[in-house]
CSV table of C-alpha atoms in Angstrom, one decimal:
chain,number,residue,atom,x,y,z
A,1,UNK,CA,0.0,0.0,0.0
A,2,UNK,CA,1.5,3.7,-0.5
A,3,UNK,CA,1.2,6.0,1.3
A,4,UNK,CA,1.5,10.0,0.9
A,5,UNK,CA,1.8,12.7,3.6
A,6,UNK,CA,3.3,16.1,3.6
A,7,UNK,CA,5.2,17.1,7.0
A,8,UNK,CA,5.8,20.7,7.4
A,9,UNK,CA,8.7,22.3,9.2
A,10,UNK,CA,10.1,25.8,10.2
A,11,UNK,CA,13.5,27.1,8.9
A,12,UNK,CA,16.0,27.3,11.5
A,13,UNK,CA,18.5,29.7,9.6
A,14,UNK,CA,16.4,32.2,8.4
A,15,UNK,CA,18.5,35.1,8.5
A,16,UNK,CA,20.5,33.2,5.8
A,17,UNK,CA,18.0,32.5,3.7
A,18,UNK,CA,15.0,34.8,3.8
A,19,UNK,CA,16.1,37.0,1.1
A,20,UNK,CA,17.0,34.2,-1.6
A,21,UNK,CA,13.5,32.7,-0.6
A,22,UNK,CA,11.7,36.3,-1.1
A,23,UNK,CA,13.6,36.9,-4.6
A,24,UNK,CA,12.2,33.0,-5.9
A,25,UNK,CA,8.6,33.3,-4.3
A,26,UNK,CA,8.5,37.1,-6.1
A,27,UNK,CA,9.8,35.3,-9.5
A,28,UNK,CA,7.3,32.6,-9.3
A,29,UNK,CA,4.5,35.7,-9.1
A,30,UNK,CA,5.9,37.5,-11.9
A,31,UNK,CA,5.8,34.1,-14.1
A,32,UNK,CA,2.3,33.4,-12.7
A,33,UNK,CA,1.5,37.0,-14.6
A,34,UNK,CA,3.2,36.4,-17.7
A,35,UNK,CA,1.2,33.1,-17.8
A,36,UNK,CA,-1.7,34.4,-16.3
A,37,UNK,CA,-1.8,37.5,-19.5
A,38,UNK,CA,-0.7,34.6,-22.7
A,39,UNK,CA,-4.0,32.5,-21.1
A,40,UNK,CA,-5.8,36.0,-21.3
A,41,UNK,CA,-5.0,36.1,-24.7
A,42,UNK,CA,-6.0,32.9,-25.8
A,43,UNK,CA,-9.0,32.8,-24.6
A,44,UNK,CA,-9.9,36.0,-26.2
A,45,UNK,CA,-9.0,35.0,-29.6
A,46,UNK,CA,-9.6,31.3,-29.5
A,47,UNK,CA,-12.5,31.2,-27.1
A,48,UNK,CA,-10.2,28.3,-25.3
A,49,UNK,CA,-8.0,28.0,-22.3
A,50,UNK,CA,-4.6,26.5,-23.0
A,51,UNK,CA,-3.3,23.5,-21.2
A,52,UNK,CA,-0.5,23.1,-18.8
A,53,UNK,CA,1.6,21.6,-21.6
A,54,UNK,CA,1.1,24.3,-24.3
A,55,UNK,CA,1.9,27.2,-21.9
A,56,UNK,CA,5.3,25.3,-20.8
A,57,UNK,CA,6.1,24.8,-24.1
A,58,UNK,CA,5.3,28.4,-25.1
A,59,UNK,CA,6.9,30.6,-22.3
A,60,UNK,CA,10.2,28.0,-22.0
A,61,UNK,CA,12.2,30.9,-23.8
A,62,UNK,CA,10.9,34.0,-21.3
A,63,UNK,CA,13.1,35.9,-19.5
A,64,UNK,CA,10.6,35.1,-16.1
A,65,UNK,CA,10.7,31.4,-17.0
A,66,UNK,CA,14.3,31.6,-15.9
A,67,UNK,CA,14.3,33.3,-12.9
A,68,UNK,CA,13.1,29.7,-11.6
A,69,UNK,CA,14.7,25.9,-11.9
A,70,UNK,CA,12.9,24.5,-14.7
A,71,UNK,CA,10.9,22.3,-12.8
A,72,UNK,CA,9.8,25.1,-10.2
A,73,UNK,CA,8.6,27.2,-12.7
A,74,UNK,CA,6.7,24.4,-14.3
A,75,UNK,CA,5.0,23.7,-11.2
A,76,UNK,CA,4.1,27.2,-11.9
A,77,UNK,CA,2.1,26.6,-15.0
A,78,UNK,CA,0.5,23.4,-14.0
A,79,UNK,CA,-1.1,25.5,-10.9
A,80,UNK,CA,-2.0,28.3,-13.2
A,81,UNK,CA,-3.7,25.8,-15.6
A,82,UNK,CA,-5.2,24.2,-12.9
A,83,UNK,CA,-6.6,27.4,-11.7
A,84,UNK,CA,-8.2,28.2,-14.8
A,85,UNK,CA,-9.9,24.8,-15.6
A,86,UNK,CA,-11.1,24.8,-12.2
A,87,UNK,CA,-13.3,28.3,-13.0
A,88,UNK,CA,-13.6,26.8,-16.5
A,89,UNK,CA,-15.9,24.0,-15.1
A,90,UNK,CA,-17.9,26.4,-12.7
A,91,UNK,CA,-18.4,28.7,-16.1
A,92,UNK,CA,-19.6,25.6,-17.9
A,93,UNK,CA,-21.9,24.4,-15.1
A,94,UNK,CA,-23.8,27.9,-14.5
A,95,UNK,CA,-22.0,29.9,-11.9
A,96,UNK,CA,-22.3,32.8,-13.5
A,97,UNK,CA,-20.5,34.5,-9.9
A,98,UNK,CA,-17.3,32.6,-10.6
A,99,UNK,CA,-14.3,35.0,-11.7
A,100,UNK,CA,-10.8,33.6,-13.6
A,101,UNK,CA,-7.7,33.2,-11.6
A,102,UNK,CA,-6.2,36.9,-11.0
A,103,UNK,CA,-2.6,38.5,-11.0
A,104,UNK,CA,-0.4,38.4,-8.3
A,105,UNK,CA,0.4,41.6,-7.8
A,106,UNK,CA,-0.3,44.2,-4.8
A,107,UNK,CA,0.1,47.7,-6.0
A,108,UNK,CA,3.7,47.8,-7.7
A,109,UNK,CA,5.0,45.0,-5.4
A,110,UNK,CA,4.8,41.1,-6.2
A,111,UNK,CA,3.4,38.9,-3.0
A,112,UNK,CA,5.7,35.9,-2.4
A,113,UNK,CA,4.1,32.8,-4.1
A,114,UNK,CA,5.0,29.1,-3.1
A,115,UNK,CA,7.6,27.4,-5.1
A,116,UNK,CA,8.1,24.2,-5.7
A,117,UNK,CA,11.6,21.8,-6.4
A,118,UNK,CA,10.5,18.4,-8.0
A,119,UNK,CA,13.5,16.0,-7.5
A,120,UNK,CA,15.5,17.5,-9.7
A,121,UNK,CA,15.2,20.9,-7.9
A,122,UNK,CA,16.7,20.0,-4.3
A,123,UNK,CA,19.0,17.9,-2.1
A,124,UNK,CA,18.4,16.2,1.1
A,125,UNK,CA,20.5,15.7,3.7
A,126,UNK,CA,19.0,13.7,6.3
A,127,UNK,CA,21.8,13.5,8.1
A,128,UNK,CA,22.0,17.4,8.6
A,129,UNK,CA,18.7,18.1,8.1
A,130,UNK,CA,19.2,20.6,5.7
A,131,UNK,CA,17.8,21.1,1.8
A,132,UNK,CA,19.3,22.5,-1.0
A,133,UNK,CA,17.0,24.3,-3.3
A,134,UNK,CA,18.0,25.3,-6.7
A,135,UNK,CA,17.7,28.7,-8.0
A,136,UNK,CA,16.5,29.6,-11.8
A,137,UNK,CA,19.6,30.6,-14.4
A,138,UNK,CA,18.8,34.1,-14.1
A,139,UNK,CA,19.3,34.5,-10.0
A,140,UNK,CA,22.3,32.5,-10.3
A,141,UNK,CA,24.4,35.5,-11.3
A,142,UNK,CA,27.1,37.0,-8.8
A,143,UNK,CA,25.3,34.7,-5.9
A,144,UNK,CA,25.6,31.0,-5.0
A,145,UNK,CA,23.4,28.7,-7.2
A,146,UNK,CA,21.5,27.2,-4.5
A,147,UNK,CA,19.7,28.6,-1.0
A,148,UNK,CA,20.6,25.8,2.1
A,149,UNK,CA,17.6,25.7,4.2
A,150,UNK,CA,18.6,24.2,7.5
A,151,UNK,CA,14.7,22.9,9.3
A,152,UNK,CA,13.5,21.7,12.3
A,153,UNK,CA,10.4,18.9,12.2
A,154,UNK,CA,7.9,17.8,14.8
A,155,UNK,CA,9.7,15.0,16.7
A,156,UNK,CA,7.7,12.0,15.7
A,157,UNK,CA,8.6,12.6,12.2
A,158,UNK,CA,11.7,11.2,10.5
A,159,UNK,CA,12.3,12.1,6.9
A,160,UNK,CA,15.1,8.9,6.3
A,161,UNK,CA,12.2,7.1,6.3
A,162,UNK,CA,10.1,8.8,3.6
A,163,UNK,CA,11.3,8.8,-0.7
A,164,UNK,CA,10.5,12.6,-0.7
A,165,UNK,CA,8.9,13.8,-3.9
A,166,UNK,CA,9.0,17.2,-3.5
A,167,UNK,CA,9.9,20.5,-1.5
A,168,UNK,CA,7.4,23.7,-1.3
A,169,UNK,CA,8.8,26.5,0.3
A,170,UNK,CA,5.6,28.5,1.5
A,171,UNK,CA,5.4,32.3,2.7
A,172,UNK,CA,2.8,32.4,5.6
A,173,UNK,CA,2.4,34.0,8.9
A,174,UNK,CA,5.2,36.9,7.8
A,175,UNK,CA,8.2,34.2,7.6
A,176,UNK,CA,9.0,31.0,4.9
A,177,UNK,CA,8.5,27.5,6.4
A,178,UNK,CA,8.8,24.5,4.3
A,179,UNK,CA,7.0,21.6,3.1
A,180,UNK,CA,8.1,18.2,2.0
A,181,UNK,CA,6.0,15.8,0.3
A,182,UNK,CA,6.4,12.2,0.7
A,183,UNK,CA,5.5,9.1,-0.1
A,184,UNK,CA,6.4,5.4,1.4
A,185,UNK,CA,4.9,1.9,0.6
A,186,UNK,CA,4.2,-0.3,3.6
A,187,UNK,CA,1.7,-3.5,3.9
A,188,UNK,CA,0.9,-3.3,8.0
A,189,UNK,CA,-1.1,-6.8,9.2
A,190,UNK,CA,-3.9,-5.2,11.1
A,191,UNK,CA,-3.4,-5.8,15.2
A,192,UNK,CA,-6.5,-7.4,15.9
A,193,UNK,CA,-10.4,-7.6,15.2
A,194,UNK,CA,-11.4,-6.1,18.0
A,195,UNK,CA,-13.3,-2.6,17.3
A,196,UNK,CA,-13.1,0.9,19.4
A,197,UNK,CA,-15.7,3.9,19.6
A,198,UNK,CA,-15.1,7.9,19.5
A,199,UNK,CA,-17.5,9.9,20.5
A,200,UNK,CA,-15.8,13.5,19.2
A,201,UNK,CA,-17.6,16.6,21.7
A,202,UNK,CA,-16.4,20.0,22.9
A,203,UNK,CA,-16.0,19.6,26.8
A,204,UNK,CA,-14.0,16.0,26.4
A,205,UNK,CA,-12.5,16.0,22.7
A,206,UNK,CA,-12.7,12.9,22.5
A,207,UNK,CA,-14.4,9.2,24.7
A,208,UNK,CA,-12.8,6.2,23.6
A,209,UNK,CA,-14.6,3.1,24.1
A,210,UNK,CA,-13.5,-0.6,23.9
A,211,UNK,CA,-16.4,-2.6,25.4
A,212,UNK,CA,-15.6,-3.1,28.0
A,213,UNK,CA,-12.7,-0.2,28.8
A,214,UNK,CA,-13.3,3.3,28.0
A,215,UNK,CA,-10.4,6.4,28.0
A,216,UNK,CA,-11.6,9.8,28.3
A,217,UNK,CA,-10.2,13.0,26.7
A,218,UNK,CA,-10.9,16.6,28.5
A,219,UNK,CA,-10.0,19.4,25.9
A,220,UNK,CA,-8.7,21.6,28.5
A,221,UNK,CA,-5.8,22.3,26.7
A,222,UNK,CA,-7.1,22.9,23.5
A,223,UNK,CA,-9.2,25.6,25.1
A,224,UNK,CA,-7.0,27.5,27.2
A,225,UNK,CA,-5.6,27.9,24.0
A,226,UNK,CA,-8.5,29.3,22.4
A,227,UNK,CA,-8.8,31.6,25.1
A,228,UNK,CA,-5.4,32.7,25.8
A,229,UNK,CA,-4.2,33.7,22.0
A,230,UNK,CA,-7.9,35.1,21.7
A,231,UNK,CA,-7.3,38.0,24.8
A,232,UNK,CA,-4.1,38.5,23.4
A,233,UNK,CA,-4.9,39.2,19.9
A,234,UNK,CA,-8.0,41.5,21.0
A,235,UNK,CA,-5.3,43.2,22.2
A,236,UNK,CA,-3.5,44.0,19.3
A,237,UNK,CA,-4.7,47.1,16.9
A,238,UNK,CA,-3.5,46.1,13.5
A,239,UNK,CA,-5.0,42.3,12.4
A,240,UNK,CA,-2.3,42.2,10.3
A,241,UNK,CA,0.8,43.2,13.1
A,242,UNK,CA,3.7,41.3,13.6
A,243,UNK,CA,2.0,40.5,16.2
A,244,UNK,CA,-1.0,39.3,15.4
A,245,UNK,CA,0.3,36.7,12.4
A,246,UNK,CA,3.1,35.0,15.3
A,247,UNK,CA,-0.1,35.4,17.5
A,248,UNK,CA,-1.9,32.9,14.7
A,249,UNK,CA,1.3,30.9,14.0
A,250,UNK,CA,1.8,29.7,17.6
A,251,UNK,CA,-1.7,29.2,17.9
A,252,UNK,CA,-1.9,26.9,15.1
A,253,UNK,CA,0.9,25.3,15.7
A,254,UNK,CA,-0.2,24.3,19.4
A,255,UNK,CA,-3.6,23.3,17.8
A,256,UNK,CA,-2.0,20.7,15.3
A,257,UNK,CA,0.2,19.4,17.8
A,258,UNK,CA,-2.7,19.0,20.3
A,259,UNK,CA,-4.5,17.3,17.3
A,260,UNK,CA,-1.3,15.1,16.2
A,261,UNK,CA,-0.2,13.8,19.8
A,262,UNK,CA,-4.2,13.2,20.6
A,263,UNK,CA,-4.5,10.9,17.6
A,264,UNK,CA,-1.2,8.6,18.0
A,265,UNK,CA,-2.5,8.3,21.6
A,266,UNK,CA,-5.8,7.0,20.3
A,267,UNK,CA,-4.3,4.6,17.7
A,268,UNK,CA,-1.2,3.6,20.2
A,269,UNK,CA,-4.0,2.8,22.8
A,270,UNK,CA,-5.8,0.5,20.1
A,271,UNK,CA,-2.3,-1.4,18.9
A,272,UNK,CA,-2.2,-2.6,22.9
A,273,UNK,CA,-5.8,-3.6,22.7
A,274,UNK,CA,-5.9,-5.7,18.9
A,275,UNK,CA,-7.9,-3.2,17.4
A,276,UNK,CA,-8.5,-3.8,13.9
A,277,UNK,CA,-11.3,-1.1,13.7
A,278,UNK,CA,-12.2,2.5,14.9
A,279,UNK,CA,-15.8,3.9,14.3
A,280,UNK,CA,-15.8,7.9,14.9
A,281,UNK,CA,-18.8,10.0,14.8
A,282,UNK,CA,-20.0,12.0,12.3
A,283,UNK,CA,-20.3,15.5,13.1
A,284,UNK,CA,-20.5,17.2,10.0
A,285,UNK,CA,-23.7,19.1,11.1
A,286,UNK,CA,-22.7,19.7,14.4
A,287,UNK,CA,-22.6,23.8,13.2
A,288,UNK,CA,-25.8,23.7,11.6
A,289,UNK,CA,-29.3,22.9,13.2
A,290,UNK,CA,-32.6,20.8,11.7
A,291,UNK,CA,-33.1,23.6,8.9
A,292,UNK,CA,-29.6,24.1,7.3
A,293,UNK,CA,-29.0,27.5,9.7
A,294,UNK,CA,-26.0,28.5,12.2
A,295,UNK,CA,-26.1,26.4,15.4
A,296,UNK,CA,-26.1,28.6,18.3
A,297,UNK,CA,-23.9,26.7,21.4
A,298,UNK,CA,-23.8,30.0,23.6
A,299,UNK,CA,-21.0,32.5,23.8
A,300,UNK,CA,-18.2,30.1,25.1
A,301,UNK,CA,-19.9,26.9,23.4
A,302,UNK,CA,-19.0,29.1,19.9
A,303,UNK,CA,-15.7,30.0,20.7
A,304,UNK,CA,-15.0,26.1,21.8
A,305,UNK,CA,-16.4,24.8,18.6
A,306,UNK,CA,-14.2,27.5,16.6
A,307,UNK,CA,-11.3,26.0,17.8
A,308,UNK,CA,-12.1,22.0,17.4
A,309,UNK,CA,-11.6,21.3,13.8
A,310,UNK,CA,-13.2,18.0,14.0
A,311,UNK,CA,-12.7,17.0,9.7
A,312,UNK,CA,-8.9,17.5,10.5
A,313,UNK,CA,-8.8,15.2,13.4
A,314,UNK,CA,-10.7,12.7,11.3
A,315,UNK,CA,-8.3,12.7,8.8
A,316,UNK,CA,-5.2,13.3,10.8
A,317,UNK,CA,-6.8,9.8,12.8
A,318,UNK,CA,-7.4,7.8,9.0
A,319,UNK,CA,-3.6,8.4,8.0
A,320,UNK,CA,-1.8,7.4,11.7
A,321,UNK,CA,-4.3,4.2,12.0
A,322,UNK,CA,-3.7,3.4,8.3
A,323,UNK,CA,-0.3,3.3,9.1
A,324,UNK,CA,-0.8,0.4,11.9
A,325,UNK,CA,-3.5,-1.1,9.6
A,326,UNK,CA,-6.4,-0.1,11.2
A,327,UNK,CA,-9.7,1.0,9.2
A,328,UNK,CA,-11.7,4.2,10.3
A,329,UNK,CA,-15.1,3.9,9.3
A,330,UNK,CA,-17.2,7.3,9.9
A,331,UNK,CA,-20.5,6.4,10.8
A,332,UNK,CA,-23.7,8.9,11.8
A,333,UNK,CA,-24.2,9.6,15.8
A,334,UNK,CA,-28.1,10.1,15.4
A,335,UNK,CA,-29.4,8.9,18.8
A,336,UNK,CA,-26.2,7.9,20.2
A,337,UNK,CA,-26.3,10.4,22.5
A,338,UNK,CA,-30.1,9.5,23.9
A,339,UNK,CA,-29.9,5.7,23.8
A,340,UNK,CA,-28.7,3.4,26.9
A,341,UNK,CA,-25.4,1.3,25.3
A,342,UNK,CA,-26.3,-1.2,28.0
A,343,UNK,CA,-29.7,-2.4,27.3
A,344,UNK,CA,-30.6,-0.2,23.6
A,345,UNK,CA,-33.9,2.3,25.7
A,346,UNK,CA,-34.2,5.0,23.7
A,347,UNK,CA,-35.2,8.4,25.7
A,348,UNK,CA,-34.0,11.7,25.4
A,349,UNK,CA,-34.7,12.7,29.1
A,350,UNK,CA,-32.3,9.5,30.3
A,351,UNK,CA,-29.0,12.5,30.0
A,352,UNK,CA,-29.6,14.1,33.1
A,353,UNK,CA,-26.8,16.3,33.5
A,354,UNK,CA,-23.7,17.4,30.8
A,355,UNK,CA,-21.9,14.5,31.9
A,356,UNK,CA,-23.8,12.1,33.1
A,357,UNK,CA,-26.5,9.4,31.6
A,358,UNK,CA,-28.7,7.7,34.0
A,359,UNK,CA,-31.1,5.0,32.0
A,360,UNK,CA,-34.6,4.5,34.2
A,361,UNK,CA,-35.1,1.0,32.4
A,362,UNK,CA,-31.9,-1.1,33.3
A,363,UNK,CA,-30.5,1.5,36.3
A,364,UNK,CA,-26.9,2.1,34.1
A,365,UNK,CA,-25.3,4.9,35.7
A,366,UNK,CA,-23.0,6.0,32.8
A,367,UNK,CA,-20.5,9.0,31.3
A,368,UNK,CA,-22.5,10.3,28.5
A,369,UNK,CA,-19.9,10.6,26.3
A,370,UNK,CA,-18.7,6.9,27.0
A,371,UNK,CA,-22.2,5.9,26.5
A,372,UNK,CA,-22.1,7.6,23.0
A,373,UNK,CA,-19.0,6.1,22.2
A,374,UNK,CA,-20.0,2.6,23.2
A,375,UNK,CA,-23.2,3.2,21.0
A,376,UNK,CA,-21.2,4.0,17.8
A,377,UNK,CA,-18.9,1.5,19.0
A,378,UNK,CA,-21.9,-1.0,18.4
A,379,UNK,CA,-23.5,0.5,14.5
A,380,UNK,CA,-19.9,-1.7,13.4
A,381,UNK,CA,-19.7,-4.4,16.5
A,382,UNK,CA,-23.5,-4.5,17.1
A,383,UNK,CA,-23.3,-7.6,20.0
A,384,UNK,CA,-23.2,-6.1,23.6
A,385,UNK,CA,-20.2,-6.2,25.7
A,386,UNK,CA,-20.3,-8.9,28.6
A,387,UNK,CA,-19.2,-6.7,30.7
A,388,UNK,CA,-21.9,-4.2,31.4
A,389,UNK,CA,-20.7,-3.0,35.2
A,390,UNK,CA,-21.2,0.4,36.2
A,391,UNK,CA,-17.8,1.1,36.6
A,392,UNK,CA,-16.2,1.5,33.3
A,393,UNK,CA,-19.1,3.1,31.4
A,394,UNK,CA,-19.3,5.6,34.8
A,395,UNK,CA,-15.6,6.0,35.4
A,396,UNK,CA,-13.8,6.1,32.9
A,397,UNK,CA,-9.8,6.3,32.6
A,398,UNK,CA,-8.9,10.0,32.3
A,399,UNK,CA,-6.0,11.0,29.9
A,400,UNK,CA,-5.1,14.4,29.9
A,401,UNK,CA,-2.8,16.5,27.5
A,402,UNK,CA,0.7,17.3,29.8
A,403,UNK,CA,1.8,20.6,28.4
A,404,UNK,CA,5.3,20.0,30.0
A,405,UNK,CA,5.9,16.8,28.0
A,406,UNK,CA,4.0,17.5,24.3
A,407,UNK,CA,2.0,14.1,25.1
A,408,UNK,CA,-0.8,12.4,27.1
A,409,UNK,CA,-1.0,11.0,29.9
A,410,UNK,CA,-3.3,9.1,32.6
A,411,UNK,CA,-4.4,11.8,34.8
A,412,UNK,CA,-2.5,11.2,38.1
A,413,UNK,CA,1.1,11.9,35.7
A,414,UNK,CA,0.1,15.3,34.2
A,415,UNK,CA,1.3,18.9,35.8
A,416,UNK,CA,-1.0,21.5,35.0
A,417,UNK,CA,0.4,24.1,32.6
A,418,UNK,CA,-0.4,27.4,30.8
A,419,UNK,CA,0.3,28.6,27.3
């Protein structure tokens, strides 16, 4: 089976390289303009949009076409073509609102667009970790011939392991970080058969259920997050500040961390168990109520569910289990939340407080979010567990996210922290 993933990192000598990255992401705009004004002209006297192959093939000889590596500044194209079939099919299909792809251009300045070095474009060393990235014939002059990007990756990730395909050096949050695009082929055996639960919320991020063990997740960390980089930016007068974008940039960064250590936790946990199979609830309405409109969770509830970006999870969860060889199946969590996982009563009354689920027919006493999980558990696994004891569904093992260590941990081992 291959795999693909892209790992992004932060540049570690950017004093070095900032200004060679800045003079190849402004080239890569002014290309995207002469490529953007030949389409222009196409279109208007042949009524069609060329492809990615005829405006290589035509611009090859420009003096902007240079400024890149060959292979960058195709990348180029390809996106610009891209671009314009992408509004060529809205045009076709009705959508009269949608607009061509525009210039890149901000008064008499160029922004800095992402570049891309196919294999032939860039050097790894692993050893290092460092990448050479080539520069186009044109910036070569009176400079070195190559900008050495030194990086630094989240821990869990080692690059030796990966046959990178390609380097993007992106421009966001005020400072150039880079991407590298991989790809590996493994064939994992899958641990077990045994299946697992996740009811996703705001409060607790996430109930893991086994049936017949369950692990809870509080989100505190994920929302003294939320909170604290929200007062700070209020603070700030210019949304665009310094400020404000390494504001953003931390924030996200702690977010996708948060998200990344929560689900290798969840598929490590299954591994130790022989699970084969994770069901995960669907929330893709959770914004939006019966009729298609805003959901309105309160003041905080909003702010929570700002911050809990439930598809990435889901994805982030598909590609770490996929790795083990476990299958994530998404299915719907209608009723989940009202019915008893013990005995299957139905009754919407039966959640008595936030946390808790009391069912009046068989006398479980139960964590409302385990009880979810257990029910979604069940749509894949639908025989009960023999073990339907209080104490599992009603205390559940508490894993919190230790701030101190990047990772999580039963309860009892974590030291509160702050941001």
């Amino acid at each position: 089976m291959r795999i693909h993933r892209t790992f992004e990192a932060s540049i570690t000598n950017p004093g070095q390289v900032s200004d060679d990255l800045d003079q190849l992401g402004r080239a890569a705009s002014k290309l995207w303009n002469v490529g953007r004004y030949y389409a222009h002209e196409q279109w208007d006297d042949t009524g069609e949009i060329p492809d990615d192959g005829e405006l290589k093939s035509d611009l090859k000889g420009h003096e902007r076409y240079t400024d890149l590596h060959s292979q960058s500044s195709q990348r180029v194209l390809e996106e610009l073509a891209e671009a314009f079939n992408g509004w060529f099919r809205k045009r076709r299909s009705g959508e009269s609102r949608a607009r061509p792809p525009g210039y890149r251009k901000r008064g008499d300045s160029h922004p800095r667009s992402t570049v891309s070095f196919k294999a032939a474009g860039f050097k790894h060393d692993a050893q290092f970790t460092r990448v050479r990235l080539s520069k186009g014939r044109n910036l070569k002059e009176h400079r070195s011939d190559f900008v050495l990007c030194e990086y630094g990756l989240r821990p869990d990730v080692d690059l030796s392991e990966w046959d990178i395909q390609q380097v993007r050096a992106v421009h966001k949050y005020g400072e150039w970080r880079l991407q590298f695009v991989c790809r590996t082929t493994i064939d994992p055996e899958p641990p077990g058969e045994e299946t697992a639960g996740i009811d996703l919320g705001i409060s607790n991020v996430a109930a893991l259920s086994f049936g017949g063990e369950s692990i809870l997740f509080p989100g505190n960390a994920l929302k003294e997050d939320e909170y604290y980089f929200g007062r700070k930016k209020a603070k700030c007068d210019d949304s665009r500040s310094h400020e404000r974008l390494r504001l953003d940039r931390k924030r996200t960064e702690r977010r996708t961390h948060f998200l990344h250590t929560l689900s290798k936790h969840i598929v490590v946990e299954c591994v130790e168990r022989d699970v084969g199979t994770i069901v995960i609830g669907d929330l893709g309405d959770i914004r939006d109520d019966e009729n298609g409109d805003s959901r309105n969770w309160g003041t905080h509830g909003n702010l929570d569910l700002h911050g809990w970006a439930f598809d990435r999870f889901t994805s982030i969860l598909d590609y770490k289990a996929e790795a083990e060889g476990i299958d994530v199946t998404v299915e719907s969590e209608r009723d989940t939340s009202k019915t008893c996982s013990a005995c299957g009563t139905k009754d919407g009354d039966q959640r008595v407080e936030r946390g808790l689920y009391v069912c009046e027919e068989c006398d479980t006493v139960a964590n409302a979010d385990v009880n979810g999980a257990e029910n979604i558990r069940r749509k894949v696994t639908p025989s009960p567990s023999q073990d339907r004891s209080n104490g599992w569904l009603a205390q559940p093992s508490v894993h919190l996210f230790d701030c101190s260590e990047g990772r999580f941990a039963p309860r009892e081992q974590v030291v509160d922290c702050k941001p």
